PDB file of C-alpha atoms in Angstrom:
ATOM      1  CA  MET A 455       1.327 -19.260  23.822  1.00  0.00           C
ATOM      2  CA  THR A 456      -1.351 -20.715  21.557  1.00  0.00           C
ATOM      3  CA  PRO A 457      -0.967 -20.644  18.140  1.00  0.00           C
ATOM      4  CA  LEU A 458      -3.721 -18.340  15.930  1.00  0.00           C
ATOM      5  CA  PRO A 459      -6.215 -19.426  13.703  1.00  0.00           C
ATOM      6  CA  LEU A 460      -5.285 -18.693  10.248  1.00  0.00           C
ATOM      7  CA  VAL A 461      -7.860 -16.975   7.256  1.00  0.00           C
ATOM      8  CA  PHE A 462      -7.306 -18.020   3.851  1.00  0.00           C
ATOM      9  CA  VAL A 463      -7.243 -15.238   1.528  1.00  0.00           C
ATOM     10  CA  VAL A 464      -7.465 -17.209  -1.818  1.00  0.00           C
ATOM     11  CA  VAL A 465      -5.783 -14.598  -4.414  1.00  0.00           C
ATOM     12  CA  GLY A 466      -5.064 -15.334  -8.410  1.00  0.00           C
ATOM     13  CA  ASP A 467      -4.026 -18.914  -8.328  1.00  0.00           C
ATOM     14  CA  ARG A 468      -1.998 -19.230  -4.790  1.00  0.00           C
ATOM     15  CA  SER A 469      -3.738 -19.022  -1.110  1.00  0.00           C
ATOM     16  CA  TYR A 470      -2.315 -16.649   1.206  1.00  0.00           C
ATOM     17  CA  ALA A 471      -2.482 -17.169   5.647  1.00  0.00           C
ATOM     18  CA  LEU A 472      -2.688 -14.828   7.323  1.00  0.00           C
ATOM     19  CA  SER A 473      -3.648 -14.220  11.114  1.00  0.00           C
ATOM     20  CA  GLU A 474      -5.101 -11.050  12.466  1.00  0.00           C
ATOM     21  CA  THR A 475      -5.308 -10.367  15.511  1.00  0.00           C
ATOM     22  CA  LEU A 476      -2.430 -10.499  18.000  1.00  0.00           C
ATOM     23  CA  HIS A 477      -2.225 -12.004  21.207  1.00  0.00           C
ATOM     24  CA  ARG A 478      -4.198 -11.155  24.105  1.00  0.00           C
ATOM     25  CA  ASP A 479      -1.741  -9.626  25.512  1.00  0.00           C
ATOM     26  CA  ALA A 480      -0.684  -8.005  22.212  1.00  0.00           C
ATOM     27  CA  LEU A 481      -4.262  -6.700  21.583  1.00  0.00           C
ATOM     28  CA  ALA A 482      -5.398  -2.917  21.449  1.00  0.00           C
ATOM     29  CA  PRO A 483      -8.160  -1.243  22.118  1.00  0.00           C
ATOM     30  CA  LEU A 484     -10.877  -0.477  19.595  1.00  0.00           C
ATOM     31  CA  PHE A 485     -10.401   1.420  16.972  1.00  0.00           C
ATOM     32  CA  SER A 486      -6.050   1.738  18.313  1.00  0.00           C
ATOM     33  CA  ASP A 487      -3.600   1.569  15.447  1.00  0.00           C
ATOM     34  CA  VAL A 488      -3.360  -2.369  16.156  1.00  0.00           C
ATOM     35  CA  TRP A 489      -6.553  -2.996  16.031  1.00  0.00           C
ATOM     36  CA  THR A 490      -7.093  -1.371  12.406  1.00  0.00           C
ATOM     37  CA  ALA A 491      -3.928  -3.214  11.123  1.00  0.00           C
ATOM     38  CA  SER A 492      -5.066  -6.343  12.252  1.00  0.00           C
ATOM     39  CA  ARG A 493      -8.153  -7.356   9.902  1.00  0.00           C
ATOM     40  CA  VAL A 494      -7.391  -8.115   6.247  1.00  0.00           C
ATOM     41  CA  TRP A 495      -9.445  -5.398   5.133  1.00  0.00           C
ATOM     42  CA  ASP A 496     -12.454  -6.273   1.948  1.00  0.00           C
ATOM     43  CA  ALA A 497      -9.846  -3.203   0.398  1.00  0.00           C
ATOM     44  CA  SER A 498      -6.671  -5.366   0.975  1.00  0.00           C
ATOM     45  CA  ARG A 499      -8.364  -7.959  -1.127  1.00  0.00           C
ATOM     46  CA  PHE A 500      -9.828  -6.557  -3.364  1.00  0.00           C
ATOM     47  CA  LEU A 501      -6.494  -4.172  -4.344  1.00  0.00           C
ATOM     48  CA  ALA A 502      -4.897  -7.766  -4.321  1.00  0.00           C
ATOM     49  CA  GLU A 503      -7.126  -9.081  -6.755  1.00  0.00           C
ATOM     50  CA  ARG A 504      -6.189  -6.096  -8.750  1.00  0.00           C
ATOM     51  CA  LEU A 505      -2.919  -6.800  -9.025  1.00  0.00           C
ATOM     52  CA  VAL A 506      -2.567  -9.864  -9.743  1.00  0.00           C
ATOM     53  CA  ARG A 507      -4.838  -9.279 -13.170  1.00  0.00           C
ATOM     54  CA  PHE A 508      -2.207  -5.625 -13.963  1.00  0.00           C
ATOM     55  CA  SER A 509      -0.002  -8.091 -13.974  1.00  0.00           C
ATOM     56  CA  SER A 510      -1.271  -9.867 -17.041  1.00  0.00           C
ATOM     57  CA  PRO A 511       0.083  -9.520 -20.178  1.00  0.00           C
ATOM     58  CA  GLU A 512      -3.447  -8.377 -21.422  1.00  0.00           C
ATOM     59  CA  SER A 513      -4.360  -5.733 -19.408  1.00  0.00           C
ATOM     60  CA  PRO A 514      -4.243  -2.554 -20.153  1.00  0.00           C
ATOM     61  CA  LEU A 515      -3.472  -1.297 -16.879  1.00  0.00           C
ATOM     62  CA  ALA A 516       0.315  -2.461 -15.891  1.00  0.00           C
ATOM     63  CA  PHE A 517       0.973  -3.761 -12.978  1.00  0.00           C
ATOM     64  CA  ASP A 518       5.415  -5.102 -14.370  1.00  0.00           C
ATOM     65  CA  VAL A 519       6.647  -5.741 -11.557  1.00  0.00           C
ATOM     66  CA  ARG A 520       9.952  -7.720 -13.687  1.00  0.00           C
ATOM     67  CA  ALA A 521      12.855  -8.727 -10.924  1.00  0.00           C
ATOM     68  CA  GLY A 522      14.194  -6.139  -9.381  1.00  0.00           C
ATOM     69  CA  GLN A 523      11.513  -3.789  -9.277  1.00  0.00           C
ATOM     70  CA  PRO A 524      10.820  -2.182  -5.933  1.00  0.00           C
ATOM     71  CA  VAL A 525       7.100  -1.822  -4.046  1.00  0.00           C
ATOM     72  CA  LEU A 526       6.662  -0.105  -1.163  1.00  0.00           C
ATOM     73  CA  GLU A 527       3.170  -0.623   0.395  1.00  0.00           C
ATOM     74  CA  LEU A 528       2.236   2.086   2.800  1.00  0.00           C
ATOM     75  CA  GLY A 529      -0.047   1.382   6.006  1.00  0.00           C
ATOM     76  CA  SER A 530       0.238  -2.454   5.517  1.00  0.00           C
ATOM     77  CA  GLY A 531      -2.123  -3.957   8.403  1.00  0.00           C
ATOM     78  CA  CYS A 532      -1.802  -7.601   7.251  1.00  0.00           C
ATOM     79  CA  GLY A 533       0.543  -7.033   4.932  1.00  0.00           C
ATOM     80  CA  LEU A 534      -2.380  -9.160   1.589  1.00  0.00           C
ATOM     81  CA  ALA A 535      -1.473  -7.580  -0.854  1.00  0.00           C
ATOM     82  CA  GLY A 536       2.516  -6.745  -0.426  1.00  0.00           C
ATOM     83  CA  LEU A 537       2.307 -10.510  -0.081  1.00  0.00           C
ATOM     84  CA  VAL A 538       0.740 -10.812  -3.382  1.00  0.00           C
ATOM     85  CA  ALA A 539       3.454  -8.661  -5.695  1.00  0.00           C
ATOM     86  CA  SER A 540       6.300 -10.400  -3.857  1.00  0.00           C
ATOM     87  CA  SER A 541       4.735 -13.432  -5.545  1.00  0.00           C
ATOM     88  CA  LEU A 542       4.241 -12.130  -8.704  1.00  0.00           C
ATOM     89  CA  VAL A 543       8.059 -11.503  -8.487  1.00  0.00           C
ATOM     90  CA  ALA A 544       7.911  -7.597  -7.168  1.00  0.00           C
ATOM     91  CA  ASP A 545      10.896  -6.628  -4.654  1.00  0.00           C
ATOM     92  CA  VAL A 546       8.539  -5.248  -1.567  1.00  0.00           C
ATOM     93  CA  LEU A 547       9.024  -3.364   1.518  1.00  0.00           C
ATOM     94  CA  LEU A 548       6.226  -3.562   3.370  1.00  0.00           C
ATOM     95  CA  THR A 549       5.935  -1.167   6.341  1.00  0.00           C
ATOM     96  CA  ASP A 550       3.225  -0.312   9.271  1.00  0.00           C
ATOM     97  CA  GLN A 551       3.381   1.161  12.691  1.00  0.00           C
ATOM     98  CA  ALA A 552       5.665  -0.345  15.646  1.00  0.00           C
ATOM     99  CA  GLU A 553       2.538  -1.570  17.232  1.00  0.00           C
ATOM    100  CA  ALA A 554       1.503  -3.580  14.293  1.00  0.00           C
ATOM    101  CA  LEU A 555       4.795  -5.358  12.710  1.00  0.00           C
ATOM    102  CA  GLU A 556       4.439  -8.561  14.470  1.00  0.00           C
ATOM    103  CA  LEU A 557       1.731  -9.445  13.171  1.00  0.00           C
ATOM    104  CA  LEU A 558       2.680  -8.107   9.764  1.00  0.00           C
ATOM    105  CA  ARG A 559       6.797 -10.585  10.674  1.00  0.00           C
ATOM    106  CA  ARG A 560       4.399 -12.981  11.326  1.00  0.00           C
ATOM    107  CA  ASN A 561       2.090 -13.219   7.910  1.00  0.00           C
ATOM    108  CA  VAL A 562       5.722 -12.833   6.043  1.00  0.00           C
ATOM    109  CA  GLU A 563       7.019 -15.596   7.989  1.00  0.00           C
ATOM    110  CA  THR A 564       4.178 -17.923   6.884  1.00  0.00           C
ATOM    111  CA  ASN A 565       3.894 -16.927   3.818  1.00  0.00           C
ATOM    112  CA  ALA A 566       6.907 -16.134   2.259  1.00  0.00           C
ATOM    113  CA  THR A 567       7.640 -19.978   1.542  1.00  0.00           C
ATOM    114  CA  SER A 568      10.551 -19.450  -0.477  1.00  0.00           C
ATOM    115  CA  GLU A 569      14.235 -18.437   0.091  1.00  0.00           C
ATOM    116  CA  SER A 570      13.988 -16.028  -3.310  1.00  0.00           C
ATOM    117  CA  MET A 571      10.273 -15.152  -1.908  1.00  0.00           C
ATOM    118  CA  ARG A 572      11.636 -14.097   1.521  1.00  0.00           C
ATOM    119  CA  ALA A 573      14.579 -12.494  -0.006  1.00  0.00           C
ATOM    120  CA  ARG A 574      12.721  -9.895  -2.302  1.00  0.00           C
ATOM    121  CA  VAL A 575       9.882  -9.208   0.695  1.00  0.00           C
ATOM    122  CA  ASP A 576      11.119  -7.441   3.846  1.00  0.00           C
ATOM    123  CA  VAL A 577       9.481  -5.404   6.790  1.00  0.00           C
ATOM    124  CA  ALA A 578      10.252  -2.099   7.839  1.00  0.00           C
ATOM    125  CA  GLU A 579       8.755   0.602  10.688  1.00  0.00           C
ATOM    126  CA  PHE A 580       6.852   3.623   9.222  1.00  0.00           C
ATOM    127  CA  ARG A 581       4.878   6.721  10.364  1.00  0.00           C
ATOM    128  CA  TRP A 582       3.463   8.334   7.428  1.00  0.00           C
ATOM    129  CA  GLY A 583       4.568  12.088   7.131  1.00  0.00           C
ATOM    130  CA  SER A 584       7.520  11.385   8.960  1.00  0.00           C
ATOM    131  CA  GLU A 585      11.101  12.275   7.866  1.00  0.00           C
ATOM    132  CA  ASP A 586      12.191   8.968   8.865  1.00  0.00           C
ATOM    133  CA  LEU A 587      14.705   6.915   5.567  1.00  0.00           C
ATOM    134  CA  LEU A 588      13.214   4.202   3.612  1.00  0.00           C
ATOM    135  CA  PRO A 589      16.026   1.654   1.697  1.00  0.00           C
ATOM    136  CA  ARG A 590      15.158   3.886  -0.824  1.00  0.00           C
ATOM    137  CA  SER A 591      14.281   7.347  -2.170  1.00  0.00           C
ATOM    138  CA  SER A 592      11.444   5.873  -4.723  1.00  0.00           C
ATOM    139  CA  TYR A 593       9.720   3.558  -5.487  1.00  0.00           C
ATOM    140  CA  ARG A 594       8.036   2.147  -9.265  1.00  0.00           C
ATOM    141  CA  TYR A 595       4.886   1.559  -7.363  1.00  0.00           C
ATOM    142  CA  ILE A 596       3.348   2.105  -4.079  1.00  0.00           C
ATOM    143  CA  LEU A 597       0.317   0.342  -2.831  1.00  0.00           C
ATOM    144  CA  VAL A 598      -2.899   1.746  -0.302  1.00  0.00           C
ATOM    145  CA  SER A 599      -5.199  -0.453   1.082  1.00  0.00           C
ATOM    146  CA  ASP A 600      -8.842   1.081   3.075  1.00  0.00           C
ATOM    147  CA  CYS A 601      -6.255   4.005   5.247  1.00  0.00           C
ATOM    148  CA  ILE A 602      -8.541   6.823   4.377  1.00  0.00           C
ATOM    149  CA  ASN A 603     -11.180   6.312   7.192  1.00  0.00           C
ATOM    150  CA  PRO A 604     -12.606   8.581   9.212  1.00  0.00           C
ATOM    151  CA  ILE A 605     -12.124   7.481  12.359  1.00  0.00           C
ATOM    152  CA  TYR A 606      -8.013   7.915  11.400  1.00  0.00           C
ATOM    153  CA  GLY A 607      -9.190  12.095  11.447  1.00  0.00           C
ATOM    154  CA  PRO A 608      -8.111  14.531   8.886  1.00  0.00           C
ATOM    155  CA  GLU A 609      -4.099  14.826   9.621  1.00  0.00           C
ATOM    156  CA  SER A 610      -3.970  10.048   9.204  1.00  0.00           C
ATOM    157  CA  TRP A 611      -4.726  10.970   5.603  1.00  0.00           C
ATOM    158  CA  ARG A 612      -2.965  14.427   4.629  1.00  0.00           C
ATOM    159  CA  ASN A 613       0.212  12.666   5.400  1.00  0.00           C
ATOM    160  CA  LEU A 614      -0.066  10.037   3.344  1.00  0.00           C
ATOM    161  CA  ALA A 615      -0.706  11.938   0.864  1.00  0.00           C
ATOM    162  CA  ARG A 616       2.194  14.330   1.688  1.00  0.00           C
ATOM    163  CA  THR A 617       4.597   9.782   2.180  1.00  0.00           C
ATOM    164  CA  ILE A 618       3.383   9.112  -1.096  1.00  0.00           C
ATOM    165  CA  HIS A 619       4.449  12.312  -2.373  1.00  0.00           C
ATOM    166  CA  ARG A 620       8.155  11.924  -1.409  1.00  0.00           C
ATOM    167  CA  PHE A 621       8.559   7.960  -2.727  1.00  0.00           C
ATOM    168  CA  SER A 622       7.292   9.147  -6.081  1.00  0.00           C
ATOM    169  CA  HIS A 623       9.018  10.157  -8.834  1.00  0.00           C
ATOM    170  CA  GLY A 624       8.064  10.994 -12.305  1.00  0.00           C
ATOM    171  CA  ASP A 625       7.613   7.024 -12.977  1.00  0.00           C
ATOM    172  CA  THR A 626       5.597   5.958  -9.489  1.00  0.00           C
ATOM    173  CA  VAL A 627       2.602   4.934  -9.766  1.00  0.00           C
ATOM    174  CA  THR A 628       0.276   4.184  -7.227  1.00  0.00           C
ATOM    175  CA  TYR A 629      -2.736   1.873  -6.876  1.00  0.00           C
ATOM    176  CA  LEU A 630      -5.078   2.723  -3.703  1.00  0.00           C
ATOM    177  CA  ALA A 631      -8.051   1.147  -3.138  1.00  0.00           C
ATOM    178  CA  HIS A 632     -10.424   2.799  -0.808  1.00  0.00           C
ATOM    179  CA  GLU A 633     -13.459   1.201   0.692  1.00  0.00           C
ATOM    180  CA  VAL A 634     -16.778   3.925   0.522  1.00  0.00           C
ATOM    181  CA  ARG A 635     -17.906   4.770   3.453  1.00  0.00           C
ATOM    182  CA  GLY A 636     -21.467   7.166   4.532  1.00  0.00           C
ATOM    183  CA  GLU A 637     -20.761  10.246   2.721  1.00  0.00           C
ATOM    184  CA  ASP A 638     -16.794   9.518   2.191  1.00  0.00           C
ATOM    185  CA  GLU A 639     -16.020  12.706   3.455  1.00  0.00           C
ATOM    186  CA  ALA A 640     -12.713  11.056   4.612  1.00  0.00           C
ATOM    187  CA  MET A 641     -11.676  10.331   1.194  1.00  0.00           C
ATOM    188  CA  ALA A 642     -12.822  13.693  -0.743  1.00  0.00           C
ATOM    189  CA  ASP A 643     -10.841  16.016   1.663  1.00  0.00           C
ATOM    190  CA  PHE A 644      -8.111  13.685   0.600  1.00  0.00           C
ATOM    191  CA  LEU A 645      -8.439  14.384  -3.609  1.00  0.00           C
ATOM    192  CA  ALA A 646      -8.773  18.324  -2.455  1.00  0.00           C
ATOM    193  CA  PHE A 647      -5.347  18.119  -0.429  1.00  0.00           C
ATOM    194  CA  CYS A 648      -3.921  15.974  -3.631  1.00  0.00           C
ATOM    195  CA  ALA A 649      -4.878  18.201  -6.401  1.00  0.00           C
ATOM    196  CA  ASP A 650      -2.003  20.466  -6.779  1.00  0.00           C
ATOM    197  CA  LYS A 651       0.548  17.217  -6.016  1.00  0.00           C
ATOM    198  CA  LEU A 652      -1.151  14.182  -6.965  1.00  0.00           C
ATOM    199  CA  LEU A 653      -3.536  13.437  -9.967  1.00  0.00           C
ATOM    200  CA  CYS A 654      -5.569  10.979  -9.132  1.00  0.00           C
ATOM    201  CA  GLU A 655      -7.776   9.058 -11.068  1.00  0.00           C
ATOM    202  CA  CYS A 656     -11.005   6.580 -10.101  1.00  0.00           C
ATOM    203  CA  ILE A 657      -9.659   3.527 -12.527  1.00  0.00           C
ATOM    204  CA  ASP A 658     -12.451   0.597 -11.301  1.00  0.00           C
ATOM    205  CA  ARG A 659     -14.885   0.106  -9.188  1.00  0.00           C
ATOM    206  CA  GLU A 660     -16.718  -2.361  -7.280  1.00  0.00           C
ATOM    207  CA  GLY A 661     -20.093  -2.080  -5.462  1.00  0.00           C
ATOM    208  CA  GLN A 662     -17.988  -0.455  -2.289  1.00  0.00           C
ATOM    209  CA  MET A 663     -14.925  -0.665  -3.630  1.00  0.00           C
ATOM    210  CA  SER A 664     -13.170   2.046  -5.458  1.00  0.00           C
ATOM    211  CA  LEU A 665      -9.603   1.684  -7.338  1.00  0.00           C
ATOM    212  CA  PHE A 666      -7.492   4.921  -7.371  1.00  0.00           C
ATOM    213  CA  ARG A 667      -3.931   5.402  -8.903  1.00  0.00           C
ATOM    214  CA  ILE A 668      -2.268   8.275  -8.705  1.00  0.00           C
ATOM    215  CA  THR A 669       0.708  10.075 -10.276  1.00  0.00           C
ATOM    216  CA  LYS A 670       3.515  12.728  -9.617  1.00  0.00           C
ATOM    217  CA  ILE A 671       2.747  15.911 -11.035  1.00  0.00           C
ATOM    218  CA  VAL A 672       5.697  17.240 -12.631  1.00  0.00           C
ATOM    219  CA  GLU A 673       6.549  20.638 -12.487  1.00  0.00           C
ATOM    220  CA  GLU A 674       7.805  21.405 -16.463  1.00  0.00           C
ATOM    221  CA  VAL A 675      10.354  24.120 -15.999  1.00  0.00           C
ATOM    222  CA  THR A 676      10.915  26.169 -18.909  1.00  0.00           C
ATOM    223  CA  MET A 677      13.894  27.981 -20.205  1.00  0.00           C
ATOM    224  CA  SER A 678      14.183  30.179 -22.753  1.00  0.00           C
ATOM    225  CA  VAL A 679      17.241  29.608 -25.200  1.00  0.00           C
ATOM    226  CA  ASP A 680      19.220  32.438 -23.861  1.00  0.00           C
ATOM    227  CA  ALA A 681      18.759  30.644 -20.319  1.00  0.00           C
ATOM    228  CA  VAL A 682      20.238  27.821 -21.954  1.00  0.00           C
ATOM    229  CA  LEU A 683      23.520  29.096 -24.098  1.00  0.00           C
ATOM    230  CA  LYS A 684      24.008  31.252 -20.481  1.00  0.00           C
TER     231      LYS A 684
END
C-alpha cells in the first residue's frame, strides 16, 4: 500500500507529522464523518497553539497539565490538539467515531515517539450523546476544535454539549476552538442550548477563529440549619 503524504505542523518548539487522508479504499464521500475527520483544520491549529501558550507559567489562562492530569479530546480527527497536550505531559484520551480511528491511530504512532509519550496517549471510539463509557467519569480538561458546523446539523452539536456536561465536574475546563462560518447560526444555537448547563466564555479571537472557555454550571444546594441538624 502506497504510503500517505504527511503534513508538517509546527506548534511551539515541536513539529508534528500528520496524515490528513485515509487510503483510497477507506475514503468516504464528501462531508461524511470520515471526510470531516481527515483534515488538519485551521481551528485545531489555533487550539493547539493556545494550549502551548496557556501552559506557560506567565499565562493568565491556565492549561495546567502536570503529569497525571486527565485530558479528553472530543472529535479528535487528525489528533493535533490532543498530541500537543500529550507533549505537554498530560494524560490524553483522543476520541472520534469508528470510521476515523485508523487515521487517528496512525498519527499517534507517528508522533508519540518516546515511550513516556506513548504511555500518556490513548485512542477510543466515542459518539457524542451516547451512553458509552470512557475510562474516567470526568476529566480535568476537555478539548474540542471545529466541531460546530452547519453541515452536521443541530443534534450533533447539542449532543456535543451533552457530552461536555456529562464528563465535566466542578473544576473541568473545556477549551473549544471554533471557526466562524457565515452568520454562525450553528454556534448561536449551541450557546443557547448550553445556557442553563454550561458557562461559555469567548476568551480569544483571531480572524475567523474564536476560542471558548466552557465550565459546568454547578447548582448551589442551600440547606437550612434545621435541615443540617436533622
